[in-house]
């Protein structure tokens, strides 16, 4: 089946720094990718929809200037958490729709810890 | 964002027992999906349902798409230790470009 990778798998950073997370579709093209955030013991919450060649669409309550999304190619979307703070510590997961009826393939997630 | 109502929140069962969990929504979905998530990993698709009333099996797993399009259940038969994890339902709305809305999850613990 289709594979989605994320890099890095985990990152620890100091408060105030920026962190970039990559999401790649390895054997298929994805004009759309989705970014989710998951806090401990909670469900996945959609943050934004990443669109290749155009601006991302953000969910209500998600700051677009804080969570910068760039979908530069048909296989890569990046999420940059700018000026990260401890409350941004979470598990960030991306997904990409497959070509068939199967809806989405999820990446393995990136654990972010902001100190 | 919107969430689906998923129950139970957690379950502790003996190995070999059957398990049932369900999701309900105030919205109609065109597709219902069930995922399993292991700690520190992304969700893995278990079963996808595309038609109201559809009953689909995947090994020991069986799921149904409610006739009203507002609910779905997942059954696991003869549970084994590796069934431990968090199970999420997810619904997809029509015209949402495959955007998913997730349930709150069911934490399953299988006791030996």
Coordinates of C-alpha atoms in Angstrom, one line a residue:
Chain A
X1 CA 0.0 0.0 0.0
X2 CA 0.9 3.7 -0.2
X3 CA 3.4 4.9 2.3
X4 CA 3.7 8.3 4.0
X5 CA 6.8 9.2 5.9
X6 CA 7.5 12.0 8.4
X7 CA 10.7 13.5 9.5
X8 CA 11.9 13.9 12.2
X9 CA 10.1 11.2 14.3
X10 CA 10.8 13.2 17.4
X11 CA 12.3 16.6 18.2
X12 CA 13.1 18.5 21.4
X13 CA 13.6 22.2 21.1
X14 CA 13.9 25.3 23.3
X15 CA 11.1 27.7 23.7
X16 CA 11.1 30.4 21.0
X17 CA 12.8 28.3 18.3
X18 CA 11.1 27.2 15.1
X19 CA 10.7 23.5 14.1
X20 CA 10.1 22.1 10.7
X21 CA 8.3 18.8 10.1
X22 CA 8.3 17.1 6.8
X23 CA 5.6 14.9 5.4
X24 CA 6.4 12.9 2.2
X25 CA 4.3 10.6 0.1
X26 CA 6.8 7.9 -0.9
X27 CA 5.2 6.1 -3.9
X28 CA 2.3 8.3 -4.9
X29 CA 1.5 11.9 -5.6
X30 CA -0.6 14.0 -3.3
X31 CA -2.0 17.3 -4.3
X32 CA -3.6 17.5 -0.8
X33 CA -2.2 16.6 2.5
X34 CA -3.6 17.0 6.0
X35 CA -2.0 17.9 9.2
X36 CA -3.3 16.7 12.6
X37 CA -2.3 17.4 16.1
X38 CA -2.9 14.9 18.9
X39 CA -2.4 15.7 22.6
X40 CA -1.9 12.8 25.1
X41 CA -5.0 10.6 25.5
X42 CA -6.9 12.6 23.0
X43 CA -8.1 12.2 19.4
X44 CA -6.6 13.6 16.3
X45 CA -7.6 17.1 15.6
X46 CA -7.3 18.5 12.1
X47 CA -5.2 21.6 12.0
X48 CA -5.0 22.4 8.3
X49 CA -5.3 21.1 4.7
X50 CA -2.1 21.5 2.7
X51 CA -2.7 22.2 -1.0
X52 CA 0.1 21.8 -3.6
X53 CA 0.7 25.1 -5.4
X54 CA -1.7 27.2 -3.3
X55 CA -2.3 28.4 0.2
X56 CA -3.1 26.0 3.0
X57 CA -6.6 26.0 4.5
X58 CA -6.6 26.3 8.3
X59 CA -9.2 25.0 10.8
X60 CA -10.9 27.4 13.1
X61 CA -8.7 28.3 16.0
X62 CA -5.4 27.3 14.3
X63 CA -3.0 30.3 13.9
X64 CA -1.8 30.4 10.3
X65 CA 1.2 32.6 11.2
X66 CA 2.3 30.2 13.9
X67 CA 1.9 27.0 11.9
X68 CA 3.3 27.7 8.5
X69 CA 2.5 25.1 5.8
X70 CA 4.3 24.8 2.5
X71 CA 3.3 22.2 -0.1
X72 CA 6.1 22.7 -2.6
X73 CA 5.8 19.5 -4.6
X74 CA 3.3 16.7 -5.2
X75 CA 5.2 14.5 -2.7
X76 CA 6.2 16.9 0.1
X77 CA 4.4 19.1 2.6
X78 CA 6.1 20.9 5.5
X79 CA 4.8 22.2 8.7
X80 CA 6.8 24.8 10.5
X81 CA 6.0 25.6 14.1
X82 CA 7.3 29.1 14.6
X83 CA 8.4 30.4 17.9
X84 CA 7.4 27.2 19.6
X85 CA 6.2 27.2 23.2
X86 CA 5.7 24.4 25.7
X87 CA 2.0 24.3 25.0
X88 CA 2.8 23.4 21.4
X89 CA 4.3 20.1 22.6
X90 CA 2.2 17.4 20.9
X91 CA 2.2 14.6 18.4
X92 CA 1.9 15.9 14.9
X93 CA 0.6 13.6 12.2
X94 CA 0.2 14.1 8.5
X95 CA -1.9 12.2 6.0
X96 CA -2.4 12.0 2.3
X97 CA -5.3 10.7 0.3
X98 CA -4.7 7.6 -1.8
X99 CA -5.7 7.3 -5.5
X100 CA -8.3 4.6 -4.8
X101 CA -11.3 4.4 -2.6
X102 CA -9.1 4.2 0.5
X103 CA -9.3 7.6 1.9
X104 CA -6.1 8.4 3.6
X105 CA -2.7 7.1 4.5
X106 CA -1.2 8.4 7.7
X107 CA 2.4 9.1 8.5
X108 CA 4.1 7.7 11.6
X109 CA 3.9 11.0 13.4
X110 CA 6.4 13.5 14.9
X111 CA 6.6 13.9 18.7
X112 CA 7.5 17.6 19.5
X113 CA 8.6 18.5 22.9
X114 CA 9.2 22.2 23.6
X115 CA 11.2 22.9 26.8
Chain B
X1 CA -13.4 21.0 15.1
X2 CA -16.2 18.6 15.1
X3 CA -15.8 15.2 16.8
X4 CA -17.8 12.1 16.7
X5 CA -19.1 10.5 19.9
X6 CA -17.3 7.3 20.4
X7 CA -17.9 4.8 23.2
X8 CA -16.8 3.3 25.3
X9 CA -13.8 5.5 26.2
X10 CA -11.9 2.5 27.5
X11 CA -12.3 -1.3 27.9
X12 CA -10.6 -3.9 29.9
X13 CA -11.3 -7.5 28.6
X14 CA -10.0 -11.0 29.0
X15 CA -8.1 -12.6 26.1
X16 CA -10.6 -14.5 24.0
X17 CA -13.5 -12.2 24.6
X18 CA -15.4 -10.3 22.0
X19 CA -15.4 -6.5 21.9
X20 CA -17.8 -4.0 20.5
X21 CA -17.4 -0.2 20.2
X22 CA -19.5 2.4 18.3
X23 CA -19.6 5.9 17.0
X24 CA -22.5 8.3 16.5
X25 CA -22.7 11.6 14.9
X26 CA -25.2 14.4 14.4
X27 CA -24.0 14.7 10.8
X28 CA -24.4 12.3 7.9
X29 CA -21.2 10.8 6.6
X30 CA -20.6 9.2 3.2
X31 CA -17.7 7.1 4.5
X32 CA -17.0 5.6 7.8
X33 CA -13.5 4.3 8.7
X34 CA -12.0 2.5 11.7
X35 CA -8.4 3.0 12.6
X36 CA -6.1 1.5 15.2
X37 CA -3.3 3.5 16.7
X38 CA -0.4 2.0 18.7
X39 CA 1.6 4.2 21.1
X40 CA 3.8 6.7 19.3
X41 CA 2.6 5.8 15.8
X42 CA 0.2 7.0 13.3
X43 CA -3.3 5.5 12.8
X44 CA -3.5 2.4 10.6
X45 CA -6.7 1.7 8.6
X46 CA -8.6 -1.4 9.7
X47 CA -11.9 -1.2 7.8
X48 CA -13.5 1.2 5.4
X49 CA -17.3 1.4 4.8
X50 CA -18.8 3.2 1.8
X51 CA -22.5 2.4 1.8
X52 CA -25.2 2.8 4.3
X53 CA -26.0 -0.6 5.8
X54 CA -22.7 -2.1 4.6
X55 CA -21.3 -4.8 6.8
X56 CA -17.6 -5.5 6.2
X57 CA -15.2 -8.0 7.8
X58 CA -11.4 -8.0 8.0
X59 CA -10.3 -11.2 9.8
X60 CA -11.6 -11.0 13.3
X61 CA -12.9 -7.5 12.8
X62 CA -16.4 -6.6 11.6
X63 CA -17.8 -3.2 11.1
X64 CA -21.1 -1.8 9.9
X65 CA -22.1 1.5 8.4
X66 CA -25.4 2.5 10.0
X67 CA -28.5 2.8 7.9
X68 CA -29.0 6.4 8.9
X69 CA -25.4 7.2 7.9
X70 CA -24.9 8.7 11.4
X71 CA -23.4 5.8 13.2
X72 CA -21.0 2.8 12.9
X73 CA -19.8 0.0 15.1
X74 CA -16.7 -2.2 15.2
X75 CA -16.6 -5.7 16.6
X76 CA -13.5 -7.6 17.5
X77 CA -14.0 -11.3 18.0
X78 CA -11.7 -13.6 20.1
X79 CA -9.4 -10.8 21.3
X80 CA -5.7 -11.4 21.5
X81 CA -3.0 -9.4 23.3
X82 CA -1.9 -7.6 20.1
X83 CA -5.3 -6.1 19.9
X84 CA -4.3 -3.7 22.6
X85 CA -4.3 -0.1 21.4
X86 CA -6.5 2.9 20.7
X87 CA -9.3 2.5 18.2
X88 CA -10.7 5.5 16.4
X89 CA -13.7 5.8 14.1
X90 CA -13.6 8.5 11.5
X91 CA -16.2 9.9 9.2
X92 CA -15.8 11.6 5.9
X93 CA -18.3 14.2 4.7
X94 CA -19.4 14.6 1.1
X95 CA -17.3 17.1 -0.8
X96 CA -14.8 17.5 1.9
X97 CA -11.8 16.5 -0.2
X98 CA -11.3 13.4 1.9
X99 CA -11.0 15.4 5.1
X100 CA -11.7 13.2 8.1
X101 CA -13.4 13.8 11.4
X102 CA -12.2 11.5 14.2
X103 CA -14.0 10.0 17.2
X104 CA -12.6 10.4 20.6
X105 CA -11.1 6.9 20.6
X106 CA -11.5 3.7 22.6
X107 CA -8.6 2.5 24.6
X108 CA -8.6 -1.3 24.5
X109 CA -6.7 -3.4 27.1
X110 CA -6.6 -7.2 26.7
X111 CA -5.8 -9.1 29.9
X112 CA -4.0 -12.5 29.6

